[in-house]
mmCIF file of C-alpha atoms in Angstrom:
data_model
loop_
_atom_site.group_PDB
_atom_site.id
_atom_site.type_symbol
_atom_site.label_atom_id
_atom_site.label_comp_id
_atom_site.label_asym_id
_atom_site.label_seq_id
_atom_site.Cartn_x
_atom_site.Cartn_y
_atom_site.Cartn_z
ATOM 1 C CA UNK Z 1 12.554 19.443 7.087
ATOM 2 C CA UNK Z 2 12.756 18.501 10.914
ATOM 3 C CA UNK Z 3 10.438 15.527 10.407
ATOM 4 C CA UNK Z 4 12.528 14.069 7.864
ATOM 5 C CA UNK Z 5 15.763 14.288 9.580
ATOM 6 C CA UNK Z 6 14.153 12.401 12.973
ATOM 7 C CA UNK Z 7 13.040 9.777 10.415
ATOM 8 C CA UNK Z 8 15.886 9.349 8.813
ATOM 9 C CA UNK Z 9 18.123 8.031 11.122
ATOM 10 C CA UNK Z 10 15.707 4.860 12.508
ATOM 11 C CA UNK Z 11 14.795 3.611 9.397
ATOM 12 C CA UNK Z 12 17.953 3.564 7.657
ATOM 13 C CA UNK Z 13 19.199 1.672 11.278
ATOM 14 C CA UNK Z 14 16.186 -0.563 11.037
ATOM 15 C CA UNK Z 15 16.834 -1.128 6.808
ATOM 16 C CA UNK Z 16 20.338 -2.220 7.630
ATOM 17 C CA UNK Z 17 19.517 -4.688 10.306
ATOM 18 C CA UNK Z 18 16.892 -6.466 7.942
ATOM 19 C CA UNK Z 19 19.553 -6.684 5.782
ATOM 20 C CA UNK Z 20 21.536 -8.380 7.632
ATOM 21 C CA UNK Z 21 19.244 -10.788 8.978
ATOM 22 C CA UNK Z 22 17.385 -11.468 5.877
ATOM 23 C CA UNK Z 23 19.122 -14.973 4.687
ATOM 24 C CA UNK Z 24 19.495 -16.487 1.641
ATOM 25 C CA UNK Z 25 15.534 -16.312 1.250
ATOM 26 C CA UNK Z 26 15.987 -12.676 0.659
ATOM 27 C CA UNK Z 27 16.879 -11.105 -3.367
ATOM 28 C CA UNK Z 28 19.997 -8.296 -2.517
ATOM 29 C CA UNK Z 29 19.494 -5.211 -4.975
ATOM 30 C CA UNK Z 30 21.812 -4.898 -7.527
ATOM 31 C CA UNK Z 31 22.561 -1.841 -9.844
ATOM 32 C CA UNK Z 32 21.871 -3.128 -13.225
ATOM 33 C CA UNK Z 33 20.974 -6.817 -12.614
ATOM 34 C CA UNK Z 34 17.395 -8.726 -11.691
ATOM 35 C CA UNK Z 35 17.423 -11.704 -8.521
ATOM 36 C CA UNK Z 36 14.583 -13.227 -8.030
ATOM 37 C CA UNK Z 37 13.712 -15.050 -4.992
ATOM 38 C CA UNK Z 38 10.825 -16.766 -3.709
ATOM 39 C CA UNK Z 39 8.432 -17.221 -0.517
ATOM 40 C CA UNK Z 40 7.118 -20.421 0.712
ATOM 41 C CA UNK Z 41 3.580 -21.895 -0.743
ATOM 42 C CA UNK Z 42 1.096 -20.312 1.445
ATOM 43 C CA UNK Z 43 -0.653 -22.781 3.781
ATOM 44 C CA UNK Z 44 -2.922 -25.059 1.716
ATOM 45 C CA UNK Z 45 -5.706 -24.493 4.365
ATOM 46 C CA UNK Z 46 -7.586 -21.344 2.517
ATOM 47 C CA UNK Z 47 -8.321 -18.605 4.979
ATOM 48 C CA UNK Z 48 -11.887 -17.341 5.835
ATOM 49 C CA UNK Z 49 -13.728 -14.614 2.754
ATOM 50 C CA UNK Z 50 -12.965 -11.905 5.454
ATOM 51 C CA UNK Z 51 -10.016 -12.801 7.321
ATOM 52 C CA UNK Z 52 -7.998 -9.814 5.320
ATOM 53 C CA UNK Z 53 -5.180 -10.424 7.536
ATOM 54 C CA UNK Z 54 -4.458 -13.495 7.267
ATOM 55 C CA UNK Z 55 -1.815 -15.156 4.565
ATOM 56 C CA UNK Z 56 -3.535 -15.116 1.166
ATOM 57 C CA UNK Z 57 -3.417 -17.860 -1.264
ATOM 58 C CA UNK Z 58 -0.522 -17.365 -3.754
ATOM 59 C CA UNK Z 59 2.914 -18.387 -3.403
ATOM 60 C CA UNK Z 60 4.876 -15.306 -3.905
ATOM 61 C CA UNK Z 61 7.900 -14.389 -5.497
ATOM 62 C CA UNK Z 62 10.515 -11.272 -4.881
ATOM 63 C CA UNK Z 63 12.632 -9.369 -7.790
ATOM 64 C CA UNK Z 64 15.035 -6.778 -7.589
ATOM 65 C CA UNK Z 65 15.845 -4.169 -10.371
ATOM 66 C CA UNK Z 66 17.675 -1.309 -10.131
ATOM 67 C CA UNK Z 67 14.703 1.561 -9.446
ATOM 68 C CA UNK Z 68 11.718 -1.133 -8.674
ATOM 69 C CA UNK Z 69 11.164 -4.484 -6.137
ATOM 70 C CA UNK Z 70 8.259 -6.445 -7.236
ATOM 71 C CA UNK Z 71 6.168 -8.331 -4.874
ATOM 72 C CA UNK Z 72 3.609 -10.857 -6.800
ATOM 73 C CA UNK Z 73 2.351 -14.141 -6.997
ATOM 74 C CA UNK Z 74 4.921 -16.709 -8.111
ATOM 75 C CA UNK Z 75 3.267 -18.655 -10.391
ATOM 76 C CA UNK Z 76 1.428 -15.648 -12.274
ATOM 77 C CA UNK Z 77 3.046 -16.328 -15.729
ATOM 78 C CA UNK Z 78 0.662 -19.596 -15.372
ATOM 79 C CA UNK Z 79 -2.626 -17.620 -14.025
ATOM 80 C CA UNK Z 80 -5.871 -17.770 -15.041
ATOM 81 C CA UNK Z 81 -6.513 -14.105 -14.006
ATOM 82 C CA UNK Z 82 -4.883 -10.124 -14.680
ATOM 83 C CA UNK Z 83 -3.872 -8.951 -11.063
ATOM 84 C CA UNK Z 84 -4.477 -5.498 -9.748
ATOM 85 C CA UNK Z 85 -1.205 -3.681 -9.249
ATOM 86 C CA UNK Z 86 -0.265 -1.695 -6.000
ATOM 87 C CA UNK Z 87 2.290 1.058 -6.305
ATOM 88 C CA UNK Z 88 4.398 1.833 -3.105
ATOM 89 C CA UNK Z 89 6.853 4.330 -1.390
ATOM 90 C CA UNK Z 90 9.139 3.954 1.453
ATOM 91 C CA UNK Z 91 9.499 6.176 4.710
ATOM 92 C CA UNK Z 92 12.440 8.483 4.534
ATOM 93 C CA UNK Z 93 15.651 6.339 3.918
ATOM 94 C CA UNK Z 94 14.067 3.501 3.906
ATOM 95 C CA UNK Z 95 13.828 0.685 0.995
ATOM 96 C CA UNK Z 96 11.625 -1.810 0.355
ATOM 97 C CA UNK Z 97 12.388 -4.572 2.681
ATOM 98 C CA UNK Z 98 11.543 -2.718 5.259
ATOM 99 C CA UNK Z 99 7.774 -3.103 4.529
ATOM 100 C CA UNK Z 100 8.768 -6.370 3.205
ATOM 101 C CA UNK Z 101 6.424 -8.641 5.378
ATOM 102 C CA UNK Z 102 3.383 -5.826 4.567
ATOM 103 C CA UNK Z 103 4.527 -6.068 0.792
ATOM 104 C CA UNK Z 104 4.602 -9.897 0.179
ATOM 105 C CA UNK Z 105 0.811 -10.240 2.109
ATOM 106 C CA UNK Z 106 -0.809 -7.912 -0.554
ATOM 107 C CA UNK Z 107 1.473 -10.203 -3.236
ATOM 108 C CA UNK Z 108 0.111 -13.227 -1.625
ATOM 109 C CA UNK Z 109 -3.675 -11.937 -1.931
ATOM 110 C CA UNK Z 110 -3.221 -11.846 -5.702
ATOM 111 C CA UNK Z 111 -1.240 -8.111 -6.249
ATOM 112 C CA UNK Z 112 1.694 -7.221 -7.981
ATOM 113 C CA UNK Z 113 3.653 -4.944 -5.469
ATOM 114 C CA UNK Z 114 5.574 -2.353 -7.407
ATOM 115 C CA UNK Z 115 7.705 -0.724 -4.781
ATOM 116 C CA UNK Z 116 10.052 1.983 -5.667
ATOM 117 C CA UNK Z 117 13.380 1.078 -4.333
ATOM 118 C CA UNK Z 118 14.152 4.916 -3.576
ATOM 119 C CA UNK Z 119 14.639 6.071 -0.178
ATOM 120 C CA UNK Z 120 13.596 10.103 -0.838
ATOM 121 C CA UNK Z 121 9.985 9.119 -2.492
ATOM 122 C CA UNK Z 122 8.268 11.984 -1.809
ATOM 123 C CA UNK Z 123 7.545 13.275 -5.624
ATOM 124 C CA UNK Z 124 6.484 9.945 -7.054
ATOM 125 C CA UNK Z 125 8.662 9.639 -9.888
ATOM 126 C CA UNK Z 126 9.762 6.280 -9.357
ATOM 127 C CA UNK Z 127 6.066 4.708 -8.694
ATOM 128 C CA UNK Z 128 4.994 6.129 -11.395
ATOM 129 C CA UNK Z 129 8.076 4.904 -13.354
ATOM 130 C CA UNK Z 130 7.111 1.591 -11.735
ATOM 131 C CA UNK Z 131 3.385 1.899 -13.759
ATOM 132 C CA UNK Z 132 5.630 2.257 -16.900
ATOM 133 C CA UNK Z 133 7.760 -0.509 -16.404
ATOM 134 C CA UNK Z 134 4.547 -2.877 -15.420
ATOM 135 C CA UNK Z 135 3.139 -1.592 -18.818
ATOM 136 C CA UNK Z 136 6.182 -2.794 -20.240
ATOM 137 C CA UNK Z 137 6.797 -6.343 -18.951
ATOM 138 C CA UNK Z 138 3.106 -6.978 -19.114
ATOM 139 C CA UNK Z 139 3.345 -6.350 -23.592
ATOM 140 C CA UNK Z 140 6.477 -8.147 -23.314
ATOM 141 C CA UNK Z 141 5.754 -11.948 -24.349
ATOM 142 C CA UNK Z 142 9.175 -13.009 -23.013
ATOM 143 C CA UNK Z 143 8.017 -12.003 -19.343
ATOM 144 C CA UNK Z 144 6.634 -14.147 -16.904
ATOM 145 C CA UNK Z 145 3.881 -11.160 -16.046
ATOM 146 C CA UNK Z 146 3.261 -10.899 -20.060
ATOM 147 C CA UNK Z 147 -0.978 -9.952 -20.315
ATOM 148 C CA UNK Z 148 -1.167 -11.037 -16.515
ATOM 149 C CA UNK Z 149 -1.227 -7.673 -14.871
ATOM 150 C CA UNK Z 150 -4.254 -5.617 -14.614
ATOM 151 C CA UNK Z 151 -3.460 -2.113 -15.482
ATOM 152 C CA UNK Z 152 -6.894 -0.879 -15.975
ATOM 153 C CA UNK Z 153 -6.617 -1.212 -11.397
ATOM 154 C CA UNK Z 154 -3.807 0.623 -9.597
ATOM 155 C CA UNK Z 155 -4.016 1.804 -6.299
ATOM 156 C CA UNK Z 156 -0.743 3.715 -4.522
ATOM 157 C CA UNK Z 157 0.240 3.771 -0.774
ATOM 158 C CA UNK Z 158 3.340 4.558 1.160
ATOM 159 C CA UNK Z 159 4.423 5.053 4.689
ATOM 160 C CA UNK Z 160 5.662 8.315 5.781
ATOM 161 C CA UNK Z 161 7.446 10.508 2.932
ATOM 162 C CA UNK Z 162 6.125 7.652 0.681
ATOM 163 C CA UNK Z 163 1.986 8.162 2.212
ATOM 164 C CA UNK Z 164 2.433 11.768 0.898
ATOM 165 C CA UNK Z 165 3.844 10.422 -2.484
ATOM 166 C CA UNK Z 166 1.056 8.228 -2.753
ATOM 167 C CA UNK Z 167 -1.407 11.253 -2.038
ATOM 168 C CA UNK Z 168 0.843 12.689 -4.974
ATOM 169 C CA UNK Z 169 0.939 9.999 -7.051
ATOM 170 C CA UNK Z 170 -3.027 10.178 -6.528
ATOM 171 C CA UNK Z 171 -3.274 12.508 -9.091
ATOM 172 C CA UNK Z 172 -2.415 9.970 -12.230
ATOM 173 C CA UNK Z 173 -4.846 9.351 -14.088
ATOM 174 C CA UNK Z 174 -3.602 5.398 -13.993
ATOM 175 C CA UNK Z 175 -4.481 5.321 -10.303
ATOM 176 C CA UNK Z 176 -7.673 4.154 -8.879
ATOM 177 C CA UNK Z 177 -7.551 4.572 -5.152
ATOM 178 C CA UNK Z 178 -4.961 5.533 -3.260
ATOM 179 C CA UNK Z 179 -4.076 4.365 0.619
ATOM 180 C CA UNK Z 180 -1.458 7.042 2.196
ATOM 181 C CA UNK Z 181 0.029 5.425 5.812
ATOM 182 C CA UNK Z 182 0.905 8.125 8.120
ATOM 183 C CA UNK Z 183 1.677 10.422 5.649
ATOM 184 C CA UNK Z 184 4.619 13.103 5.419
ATOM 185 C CA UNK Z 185 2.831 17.084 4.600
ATOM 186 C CA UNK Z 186 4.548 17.676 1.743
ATOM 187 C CA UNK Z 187 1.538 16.921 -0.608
ATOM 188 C CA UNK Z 188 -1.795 17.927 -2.180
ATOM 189 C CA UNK Z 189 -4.940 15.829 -1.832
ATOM 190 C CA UNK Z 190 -7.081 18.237 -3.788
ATOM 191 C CA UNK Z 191 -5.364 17.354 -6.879
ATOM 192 C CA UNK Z 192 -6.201 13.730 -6.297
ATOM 193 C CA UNK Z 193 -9.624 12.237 -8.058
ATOM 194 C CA UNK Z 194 -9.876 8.691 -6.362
ATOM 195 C CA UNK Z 195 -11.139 7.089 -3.239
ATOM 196 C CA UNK Z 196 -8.385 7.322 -0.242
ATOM 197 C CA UNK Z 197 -8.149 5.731 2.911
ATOM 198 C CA UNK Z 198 -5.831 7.754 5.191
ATOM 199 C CA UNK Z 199 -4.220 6.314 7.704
ATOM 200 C CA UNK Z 200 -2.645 7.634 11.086
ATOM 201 C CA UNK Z 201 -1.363 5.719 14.713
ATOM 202 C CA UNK Z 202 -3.037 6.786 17.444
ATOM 203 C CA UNK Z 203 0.766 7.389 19.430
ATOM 204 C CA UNK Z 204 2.731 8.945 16.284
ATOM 205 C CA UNK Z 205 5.156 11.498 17.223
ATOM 206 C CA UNK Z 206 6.454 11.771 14.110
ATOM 207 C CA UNK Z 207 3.612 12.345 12.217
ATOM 208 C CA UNK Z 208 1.070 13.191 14.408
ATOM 209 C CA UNK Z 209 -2.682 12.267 13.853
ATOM 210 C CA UNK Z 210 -3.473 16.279 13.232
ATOM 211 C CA UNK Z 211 -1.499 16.115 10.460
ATOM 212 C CA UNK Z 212 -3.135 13.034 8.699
ATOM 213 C CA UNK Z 213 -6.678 14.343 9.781
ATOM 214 C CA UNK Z 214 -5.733 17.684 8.111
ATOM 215 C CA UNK Z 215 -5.703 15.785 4.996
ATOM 216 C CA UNK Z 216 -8.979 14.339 5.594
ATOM 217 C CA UNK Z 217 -10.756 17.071 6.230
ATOM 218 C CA UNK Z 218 -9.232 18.349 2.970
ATOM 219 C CA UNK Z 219 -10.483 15.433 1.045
ATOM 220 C CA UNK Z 220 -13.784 16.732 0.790
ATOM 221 C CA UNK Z 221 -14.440 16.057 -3.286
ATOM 222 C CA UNK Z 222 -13.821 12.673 -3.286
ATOM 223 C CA UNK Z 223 -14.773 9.516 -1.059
ATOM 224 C CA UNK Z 224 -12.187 9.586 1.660
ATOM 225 C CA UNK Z 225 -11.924 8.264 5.297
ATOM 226 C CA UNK Z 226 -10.090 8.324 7.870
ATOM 227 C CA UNK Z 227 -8.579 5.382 10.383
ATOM 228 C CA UNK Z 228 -6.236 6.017 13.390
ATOM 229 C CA UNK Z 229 -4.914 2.470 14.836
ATOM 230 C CA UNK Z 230 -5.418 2.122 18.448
ATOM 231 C CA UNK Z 231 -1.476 2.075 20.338
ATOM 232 C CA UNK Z 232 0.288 2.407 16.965
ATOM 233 C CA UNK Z 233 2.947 4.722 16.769
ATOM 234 C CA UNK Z 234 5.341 4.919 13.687
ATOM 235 C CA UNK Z 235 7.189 2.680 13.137
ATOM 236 C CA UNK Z 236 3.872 -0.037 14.094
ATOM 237 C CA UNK Z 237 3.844 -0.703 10.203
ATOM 238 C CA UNK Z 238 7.301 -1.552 10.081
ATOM 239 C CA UNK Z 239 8.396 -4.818 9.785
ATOM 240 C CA UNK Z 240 5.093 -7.356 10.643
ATOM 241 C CA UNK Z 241 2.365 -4.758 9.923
ATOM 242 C CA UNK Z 242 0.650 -6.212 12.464
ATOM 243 C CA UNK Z 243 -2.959 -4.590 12.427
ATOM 244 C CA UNK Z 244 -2.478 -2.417 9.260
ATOM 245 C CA UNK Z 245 -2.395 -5.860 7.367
ATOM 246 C CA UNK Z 246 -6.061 -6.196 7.559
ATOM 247 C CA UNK Z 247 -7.341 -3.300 6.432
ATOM 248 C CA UNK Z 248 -4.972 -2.098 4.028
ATOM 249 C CA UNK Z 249 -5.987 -5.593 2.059
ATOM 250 C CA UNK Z 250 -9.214 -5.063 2.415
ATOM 251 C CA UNK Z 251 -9.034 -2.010 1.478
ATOM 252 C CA UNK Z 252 -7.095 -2.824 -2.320
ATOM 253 C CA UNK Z 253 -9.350 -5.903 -2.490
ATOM 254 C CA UNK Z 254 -12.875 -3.575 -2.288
ATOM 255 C CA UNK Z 255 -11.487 -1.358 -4.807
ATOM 256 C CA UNK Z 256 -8.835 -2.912 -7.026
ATOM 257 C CA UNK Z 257 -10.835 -6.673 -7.254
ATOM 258 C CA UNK Z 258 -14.217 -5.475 -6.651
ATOM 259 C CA UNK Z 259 -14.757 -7.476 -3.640
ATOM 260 C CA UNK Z 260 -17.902 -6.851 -2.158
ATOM 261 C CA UNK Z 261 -17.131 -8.368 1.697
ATOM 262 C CA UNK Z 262 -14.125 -6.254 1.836
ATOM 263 C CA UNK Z 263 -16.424 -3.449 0.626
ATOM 264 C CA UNK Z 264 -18.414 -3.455 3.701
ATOM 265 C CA UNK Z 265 -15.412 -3.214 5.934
ATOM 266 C CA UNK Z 266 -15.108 0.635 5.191
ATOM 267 C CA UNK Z 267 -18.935 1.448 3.658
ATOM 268 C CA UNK Z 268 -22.961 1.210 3.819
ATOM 269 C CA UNK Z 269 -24.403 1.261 7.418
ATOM 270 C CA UNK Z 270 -22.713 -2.010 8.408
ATOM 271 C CA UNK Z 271 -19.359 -0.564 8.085
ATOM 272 C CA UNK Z 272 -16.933 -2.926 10.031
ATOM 273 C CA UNK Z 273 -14.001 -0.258 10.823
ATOM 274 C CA UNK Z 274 -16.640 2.023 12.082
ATOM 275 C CA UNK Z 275 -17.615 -0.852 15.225
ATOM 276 C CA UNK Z 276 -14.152 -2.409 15.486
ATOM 277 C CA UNK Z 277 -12.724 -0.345 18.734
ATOM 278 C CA UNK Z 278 -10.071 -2.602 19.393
ATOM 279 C CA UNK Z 279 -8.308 -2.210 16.398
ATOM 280 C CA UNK Z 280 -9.514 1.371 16.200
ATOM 281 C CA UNK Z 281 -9.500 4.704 18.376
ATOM 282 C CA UNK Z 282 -10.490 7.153 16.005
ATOM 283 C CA UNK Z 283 -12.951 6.372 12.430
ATOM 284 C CA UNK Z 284 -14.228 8.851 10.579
ATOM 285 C CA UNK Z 285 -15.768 9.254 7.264
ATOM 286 C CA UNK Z 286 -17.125 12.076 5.010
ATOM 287 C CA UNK Z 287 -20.103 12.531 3.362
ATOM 288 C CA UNK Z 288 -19.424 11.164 0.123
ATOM 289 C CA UNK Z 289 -17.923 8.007 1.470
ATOM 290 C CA UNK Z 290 -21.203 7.882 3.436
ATOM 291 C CA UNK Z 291 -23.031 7.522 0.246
ATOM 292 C CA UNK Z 292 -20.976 4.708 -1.151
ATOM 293 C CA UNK Z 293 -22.907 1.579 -1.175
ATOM 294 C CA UNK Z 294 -20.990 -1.550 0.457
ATOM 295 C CA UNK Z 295 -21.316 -3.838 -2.582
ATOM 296 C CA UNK Z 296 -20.265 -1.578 -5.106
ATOM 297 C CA UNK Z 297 -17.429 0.925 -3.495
#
């Protein structure tokens, strides 16, 4: 497919320069082994209930296996809490550090990050291999995530090839919401059951807003909505996510932790998205999303 082939090229350019630059704070994959690195405490100054793009509270931690990269708190084998798991699939050849930045803030709000590691996402296999291997390491009481991950909320997203596995991996009956970022046509929403927040940039030539509001507009039997970022164009959400931090937290937080301030960024009649024009150039939602109360989406 054409759009594949023109994303191709930049991403697996952009994967290898992160590489390269990444320092010793950065795990390397390996084929058969696990490296675990970790982030820097986050600032001991706690950020403000709704300030979903700023740093979150955890210290987080990186590991490496051969089909998965998990992004979670560091200190979550000594947690007083289950945390909400987010599965996640890259753009055409790209990996996980690529969305590394995007992929340790959801860690440092409380999630474990369960990116797939392949570059060619589009069916989903791996993320929902990734679900498996969670369900594995969290019955495992030699495990630092033993009975600390909350598998009863999953919610998938993706950029690119790896928004329309997310849309695919919507169908699962593990998954509870799912949050597709500019998002590749090679998948079905009507197969998915779940809330969905579909986003699209506003000056994506690769995967142009049509495309993303096509899906939308197909979402009609479950809760869905729409968001096109003001000025973003592809590759916005690549490396500092920039504005797609925000809302993509808030978004996981509303349904995945049940909290009720990120709730109202997306539903009821105070609706923050649906004011915020600077972040925004195009909100829409449907008619069952319109019925979702804020405090309980």
């Amino acid at each position: 497919m054409l759009w594949r082939r023109n994303l191709f090229a930049p991403l697996a350019a952009l994967a290898l320069a992160l590489t390269a630059s990444a320092g010793a704070g950065t795990a390397a994959a390996a084929t058969d082994t696990t490296v675990v690195a970790a982030a820097p405490a986050a600032s001991a100054t706690a950020p403000a209930a709704d300030d979903f793009g700023a740093p979150g509270p955890y210290a987080t931690a990186v590991e490496v296996g051969a089909i998965t990269t998990l992004y979670y708190p560091r200190d979550i084998a000594d947690s007083d809490r289950r945390h909400p798991v987010i599965v996640w699939g890259n753009g055409t050849g790209g990996v996980p550090l690529v969305y590394r930045d995007l992929l340790l803030h959801w860690a440092s709000q409380g999630f474990v990050v369960a990116a797939a590691n392949t570059p060619m996402s589009n069916l989903g296999i791996s993320m929902r291999a990734s679900i498996d291997m969670l369900t594995g390491r969290n019955a495992d009481p030699g495990s630092v995530f033993f009975d600390r991950v909350d598998l009863e909320h999953i919610g998938a997203s993706g950029h690119s090839q790896g928004g329309a596995a997310a849309i695919v991996v919507g169908s699962d009956p593990r998954i509870d919401t799912i949050l597709p970022i500019q998002p590749g046509p090679l998948a079905n929403i009507n197969a998915v059951r779940v809330p969905a927040l579909l986003l699209a940039g506003q000056r994506d030539s690769i995967v142009f807003p049509a495309l993303v509001k096509a899906f939308y507009n197909a979402a009609d039997h479950i809760p869905a909505l729409y968001g096109e970022v003001r000025g973003a164009d592809h590759f916005t959400v690549v490396g500092d996510p920039g504005p797609f931090a925000a809302p993509t937290t808030a978004w996981f937080r509303a349904h995945l932790m049940g909290d009720r301030t990120a709730g109202a960024q997306f539903f009821g009649p105070g609706c923050g998205i649906c004011t915020d024009t600077a972040t925004w150039s195009d909100v829409r939602r449907n008619s069952l999303a319109l019925n979702v109360p804020a405090a309980t989406p």
